[in-house]
PDB file of C-alpha atoms in Angstrom:
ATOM      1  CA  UNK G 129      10.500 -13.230  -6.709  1.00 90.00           C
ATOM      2  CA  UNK G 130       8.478 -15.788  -4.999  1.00 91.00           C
ATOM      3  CA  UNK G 131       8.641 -13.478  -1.473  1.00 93.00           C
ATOM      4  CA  UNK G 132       7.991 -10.377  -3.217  1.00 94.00           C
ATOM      5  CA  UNK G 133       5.027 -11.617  -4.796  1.00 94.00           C
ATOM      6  CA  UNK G 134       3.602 -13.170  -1.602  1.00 96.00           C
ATOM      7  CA  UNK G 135       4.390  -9.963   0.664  1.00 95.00           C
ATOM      8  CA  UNK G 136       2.104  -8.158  -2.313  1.00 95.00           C
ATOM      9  CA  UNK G 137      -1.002 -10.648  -1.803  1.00 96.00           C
ATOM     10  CA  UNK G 138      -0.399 -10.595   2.231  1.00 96.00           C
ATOM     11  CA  UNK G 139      -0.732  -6.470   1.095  1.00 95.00           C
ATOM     12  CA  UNK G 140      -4.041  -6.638  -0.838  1.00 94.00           C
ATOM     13  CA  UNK G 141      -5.112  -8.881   1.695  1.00 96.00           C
ATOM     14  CA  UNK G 142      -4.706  -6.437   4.675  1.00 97.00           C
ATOM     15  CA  UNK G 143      -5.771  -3.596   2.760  1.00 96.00           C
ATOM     16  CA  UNK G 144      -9.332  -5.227   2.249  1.00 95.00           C
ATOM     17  CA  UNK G 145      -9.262  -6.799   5.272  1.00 96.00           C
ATOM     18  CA  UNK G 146      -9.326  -3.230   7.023  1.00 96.00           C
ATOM     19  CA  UNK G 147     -11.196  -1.414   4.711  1.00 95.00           C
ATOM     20  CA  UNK G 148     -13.909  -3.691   5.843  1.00 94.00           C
ATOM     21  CA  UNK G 149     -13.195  -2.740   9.178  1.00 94.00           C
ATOM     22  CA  UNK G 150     -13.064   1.073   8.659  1.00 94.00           C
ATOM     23  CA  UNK G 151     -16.281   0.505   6.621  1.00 92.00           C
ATOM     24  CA  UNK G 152     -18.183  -1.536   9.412  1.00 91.00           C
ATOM     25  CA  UNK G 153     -17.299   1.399  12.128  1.00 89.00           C
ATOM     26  CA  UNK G 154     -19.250   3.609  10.493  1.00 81.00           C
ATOM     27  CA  UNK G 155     -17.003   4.594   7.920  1.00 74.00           C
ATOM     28  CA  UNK G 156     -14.208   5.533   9.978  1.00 73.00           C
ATOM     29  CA  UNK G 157     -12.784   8.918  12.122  1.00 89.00           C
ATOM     30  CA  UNK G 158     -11.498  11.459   9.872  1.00 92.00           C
ATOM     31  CA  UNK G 159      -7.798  10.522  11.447  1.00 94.00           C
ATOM     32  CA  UNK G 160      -8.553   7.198  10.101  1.00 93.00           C
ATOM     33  CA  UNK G 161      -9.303   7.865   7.092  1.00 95.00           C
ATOM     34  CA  UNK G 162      -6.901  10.180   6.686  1.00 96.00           C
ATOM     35  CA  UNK G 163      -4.078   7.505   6.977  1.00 96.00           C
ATOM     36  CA  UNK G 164      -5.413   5.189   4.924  1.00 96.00           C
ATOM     37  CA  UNK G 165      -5.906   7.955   1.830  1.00 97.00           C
ATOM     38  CA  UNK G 166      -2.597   8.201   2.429  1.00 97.00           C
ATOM     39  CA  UNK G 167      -1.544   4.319   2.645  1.00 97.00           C
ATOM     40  CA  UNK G 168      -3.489   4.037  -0.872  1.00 97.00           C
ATOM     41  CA  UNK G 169      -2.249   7.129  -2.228  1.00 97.00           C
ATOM     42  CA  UNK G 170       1.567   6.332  -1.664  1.00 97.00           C
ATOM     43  CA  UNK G 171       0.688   2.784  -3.138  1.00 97.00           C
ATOM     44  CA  UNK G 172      -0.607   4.490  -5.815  1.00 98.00           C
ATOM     45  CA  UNK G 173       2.281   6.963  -6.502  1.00 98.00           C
ATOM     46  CA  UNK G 174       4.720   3.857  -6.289  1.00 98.00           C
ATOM     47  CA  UNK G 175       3.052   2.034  -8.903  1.00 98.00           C
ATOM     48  CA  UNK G 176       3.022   5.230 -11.335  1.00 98.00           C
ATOM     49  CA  UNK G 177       6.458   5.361 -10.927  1.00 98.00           C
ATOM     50  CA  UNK G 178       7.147   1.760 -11.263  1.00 98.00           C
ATOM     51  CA  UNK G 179       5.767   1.903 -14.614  1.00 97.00           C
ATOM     52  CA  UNK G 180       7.937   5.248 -15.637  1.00 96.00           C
ATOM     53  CA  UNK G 181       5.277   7.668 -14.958  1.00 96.00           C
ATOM     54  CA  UNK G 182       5.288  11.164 -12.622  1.00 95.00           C
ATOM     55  CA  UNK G 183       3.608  11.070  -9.429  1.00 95.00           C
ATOM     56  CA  UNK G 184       4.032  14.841  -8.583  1.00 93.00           C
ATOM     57  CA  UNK G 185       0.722  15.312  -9.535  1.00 93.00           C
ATOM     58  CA  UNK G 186      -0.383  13.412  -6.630  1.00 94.00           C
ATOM     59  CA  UNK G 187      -0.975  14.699  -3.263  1.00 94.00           C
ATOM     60  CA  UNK G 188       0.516  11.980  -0.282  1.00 95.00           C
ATOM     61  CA  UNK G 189      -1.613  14.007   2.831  1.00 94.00           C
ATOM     62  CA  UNK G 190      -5.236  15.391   2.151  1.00 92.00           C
ATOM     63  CA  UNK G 191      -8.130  15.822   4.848  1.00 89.00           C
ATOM     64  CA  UNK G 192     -10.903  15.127   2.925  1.00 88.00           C
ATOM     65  CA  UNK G 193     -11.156  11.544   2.658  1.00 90.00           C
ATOM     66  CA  UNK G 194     -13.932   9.588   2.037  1.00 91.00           C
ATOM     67  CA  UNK G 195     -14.165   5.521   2.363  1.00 94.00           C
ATOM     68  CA  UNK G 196     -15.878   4.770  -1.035  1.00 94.00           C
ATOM     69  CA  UNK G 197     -13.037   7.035  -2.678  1.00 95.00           C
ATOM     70  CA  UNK G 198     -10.491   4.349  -0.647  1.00 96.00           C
ATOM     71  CA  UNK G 199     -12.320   1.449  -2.032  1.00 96.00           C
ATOM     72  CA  UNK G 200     -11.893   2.313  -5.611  1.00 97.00           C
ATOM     73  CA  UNK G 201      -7.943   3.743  -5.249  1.00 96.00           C
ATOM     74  CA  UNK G 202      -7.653   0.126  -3.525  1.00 97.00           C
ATOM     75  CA  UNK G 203      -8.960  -1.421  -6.298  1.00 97.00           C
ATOM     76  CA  UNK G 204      -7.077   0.030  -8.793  1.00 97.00           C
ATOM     77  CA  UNK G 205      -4.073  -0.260  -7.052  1.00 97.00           C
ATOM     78  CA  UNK G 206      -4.521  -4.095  -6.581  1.00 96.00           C
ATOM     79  CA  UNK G 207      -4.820  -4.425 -10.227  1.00 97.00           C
ATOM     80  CA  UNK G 208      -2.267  -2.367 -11.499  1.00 97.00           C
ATOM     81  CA  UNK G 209       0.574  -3.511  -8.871  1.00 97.00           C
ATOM     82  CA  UNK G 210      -0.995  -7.645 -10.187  1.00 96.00           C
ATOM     83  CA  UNK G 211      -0.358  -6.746 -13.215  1.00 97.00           C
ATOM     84  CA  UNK G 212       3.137  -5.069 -12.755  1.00 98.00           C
ATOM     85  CA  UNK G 213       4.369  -7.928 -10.707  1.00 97.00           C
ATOM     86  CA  UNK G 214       2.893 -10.565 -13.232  1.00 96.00           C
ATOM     87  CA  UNK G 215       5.606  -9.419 -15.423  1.00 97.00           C
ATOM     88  CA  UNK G 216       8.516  -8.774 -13.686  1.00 97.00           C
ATOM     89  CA  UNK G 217      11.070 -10.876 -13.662  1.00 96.00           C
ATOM     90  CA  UNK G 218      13.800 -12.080 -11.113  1.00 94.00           C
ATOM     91  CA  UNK G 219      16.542 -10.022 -12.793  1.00 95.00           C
ATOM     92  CA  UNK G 220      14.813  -6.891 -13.043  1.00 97.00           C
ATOM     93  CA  UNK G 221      13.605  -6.808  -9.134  1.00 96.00           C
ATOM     94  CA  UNK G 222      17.485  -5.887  -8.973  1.00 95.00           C
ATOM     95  CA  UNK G 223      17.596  -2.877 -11.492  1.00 97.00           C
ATOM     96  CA  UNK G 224      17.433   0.768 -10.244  1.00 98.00           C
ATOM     97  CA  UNK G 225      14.713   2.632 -11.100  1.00 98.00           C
ATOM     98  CA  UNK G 226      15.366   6.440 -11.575  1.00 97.00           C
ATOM     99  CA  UNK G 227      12.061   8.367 -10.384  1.00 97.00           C
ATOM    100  CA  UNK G 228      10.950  11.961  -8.920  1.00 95.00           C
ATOM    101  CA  UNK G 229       9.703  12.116  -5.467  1.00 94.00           C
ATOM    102  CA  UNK G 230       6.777  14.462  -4.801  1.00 92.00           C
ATOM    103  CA  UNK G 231       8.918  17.409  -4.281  1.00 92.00           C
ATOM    104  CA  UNK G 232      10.833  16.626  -8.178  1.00 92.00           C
ATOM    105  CA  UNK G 233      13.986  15.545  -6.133  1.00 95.00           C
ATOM    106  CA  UNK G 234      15.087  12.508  -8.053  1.00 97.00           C
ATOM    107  CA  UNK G 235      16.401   9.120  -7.106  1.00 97.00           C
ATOM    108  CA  UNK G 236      17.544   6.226  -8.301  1.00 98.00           C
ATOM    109  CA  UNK G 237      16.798   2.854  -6.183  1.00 98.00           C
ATOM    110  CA  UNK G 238      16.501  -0.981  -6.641  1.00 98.00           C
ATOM    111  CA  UNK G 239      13.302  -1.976  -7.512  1.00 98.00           C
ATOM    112  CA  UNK G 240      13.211  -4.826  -5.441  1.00 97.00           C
ATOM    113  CA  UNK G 241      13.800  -2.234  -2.089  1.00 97.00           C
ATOM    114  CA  UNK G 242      10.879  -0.215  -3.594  1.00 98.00           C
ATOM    115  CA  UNK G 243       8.757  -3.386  -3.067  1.00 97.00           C
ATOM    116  CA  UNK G 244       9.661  -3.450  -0.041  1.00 96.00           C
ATOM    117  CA  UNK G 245       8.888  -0.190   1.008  1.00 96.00           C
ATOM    118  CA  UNK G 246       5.494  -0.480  -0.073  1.00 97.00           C
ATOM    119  CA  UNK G 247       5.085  -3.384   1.517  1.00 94.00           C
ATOM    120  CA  UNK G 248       6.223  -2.320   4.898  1.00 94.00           C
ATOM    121  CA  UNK G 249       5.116   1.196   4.597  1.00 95.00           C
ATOM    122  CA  UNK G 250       1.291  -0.053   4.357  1.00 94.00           C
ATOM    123  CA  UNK G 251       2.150  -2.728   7.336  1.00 94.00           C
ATOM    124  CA  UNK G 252       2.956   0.839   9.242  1.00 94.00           C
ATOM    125  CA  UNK G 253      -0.153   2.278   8.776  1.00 96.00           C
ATOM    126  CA  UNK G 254      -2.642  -0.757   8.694  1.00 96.00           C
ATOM    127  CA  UNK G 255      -1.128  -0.649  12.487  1.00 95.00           C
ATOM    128  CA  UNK G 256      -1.930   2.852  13.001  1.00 96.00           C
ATOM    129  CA  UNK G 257      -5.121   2.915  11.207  1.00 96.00           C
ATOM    130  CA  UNK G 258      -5.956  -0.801  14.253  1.00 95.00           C
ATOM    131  CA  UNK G 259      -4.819   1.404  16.748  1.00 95.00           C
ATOM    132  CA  UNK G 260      -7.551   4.164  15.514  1.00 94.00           C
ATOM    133  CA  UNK G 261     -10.386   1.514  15.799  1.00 94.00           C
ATOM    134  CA  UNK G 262      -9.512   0.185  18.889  1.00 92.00           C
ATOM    135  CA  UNK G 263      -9.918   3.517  20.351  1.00 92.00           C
ATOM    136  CA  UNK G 264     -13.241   4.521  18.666  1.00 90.00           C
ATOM    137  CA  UNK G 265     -14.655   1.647  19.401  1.00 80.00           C
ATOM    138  CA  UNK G 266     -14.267  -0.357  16.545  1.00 84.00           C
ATOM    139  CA  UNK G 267     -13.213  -3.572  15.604  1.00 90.00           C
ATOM    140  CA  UNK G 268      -8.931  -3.880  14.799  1.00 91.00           C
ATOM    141  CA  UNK G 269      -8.255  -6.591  12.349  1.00 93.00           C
ATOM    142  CA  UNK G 270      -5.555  -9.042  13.064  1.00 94.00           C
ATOM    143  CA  UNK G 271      -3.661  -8.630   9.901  1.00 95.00           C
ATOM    144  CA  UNK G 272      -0.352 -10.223  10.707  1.00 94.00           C
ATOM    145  CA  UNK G 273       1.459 -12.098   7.453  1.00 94.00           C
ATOM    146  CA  UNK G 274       1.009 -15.583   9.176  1.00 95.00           C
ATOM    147  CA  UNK G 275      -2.630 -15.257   9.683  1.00 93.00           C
ATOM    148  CA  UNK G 276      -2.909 -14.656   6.331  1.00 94.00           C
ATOM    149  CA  UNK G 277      -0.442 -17.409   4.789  1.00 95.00           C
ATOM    150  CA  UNK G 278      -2.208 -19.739   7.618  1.00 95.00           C
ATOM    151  CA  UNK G 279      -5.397 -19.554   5.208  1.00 91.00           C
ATOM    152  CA  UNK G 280      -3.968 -18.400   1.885  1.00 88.00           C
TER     153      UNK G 280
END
């Protein structure tokens, strides 16, 4: 539980970390932005259906996004996903959880490998989204885990 719980602070971490970024560019290309709607928005739908809730309403991929729009699904999503993992315990990390994906297909999966495809599906992005600045002339974050347990 204890990893879990540290890869999700390392997570909301990162995610401010390079909103700051995006932010201090100038707000960010539209291919930028783009990804990290999307980064948020899959956060988001994996906490909805965490907590037994659709996320078909939801749309992953959407052209129109704006950095203030990113700050508050960030925010929200750091507090809900706090909240979940505040009161989960060790024994339910290893339940399935039976959820629709976007397209109504349904699946049932461990909650503890959901975790971790949030986790690692941000770390994707975050990457892509460095890349992105680097080329536009902004400034990539180093958001590696260590640097972050190194001062947290």
């Amino acid at each position: 539980m204890k990893t879990v719980k540290r890869m999700f602070e390392h997570q909301l971490w990162a995610d401010r970390q390079l909103l700051d970024a995006v932010r201090n560019s100038g707000g960010g290309s539209p291919e930028a932005l783009r990804l990290f709607r999307h980064l948020a928005i899959a956060e988001q739908v994996w906490i909805i259906r965490l907590n037994g809730e659709s996320s078909t309403h939801l749309q992953l991929w959407a052209d129109d996004a704006d950095v203030d729009d990113i700050e508050a699904l960030i925010a929200s999503n750091e507090q809900q996903y706090t909240a979940y993992l505040a009161a989960l315990t060790e024994e339910q990390l290893d339940e399935d959880l039976t959820y629709a994906s976007q397209n109504g297909t349904v699946f049932r999966t461990p909650i503890r490998d959901i975790l971790t495809h949030v986790a690692l599906h941000g770390q994707y992005h975050r990457g892509q989204i460095n890349r992105i600045l680097r080329e536009t002339a902004g400034e990539p974050q180093a958001l590696d885990f260590i640097l972050f347990a190194r001062n947290n």
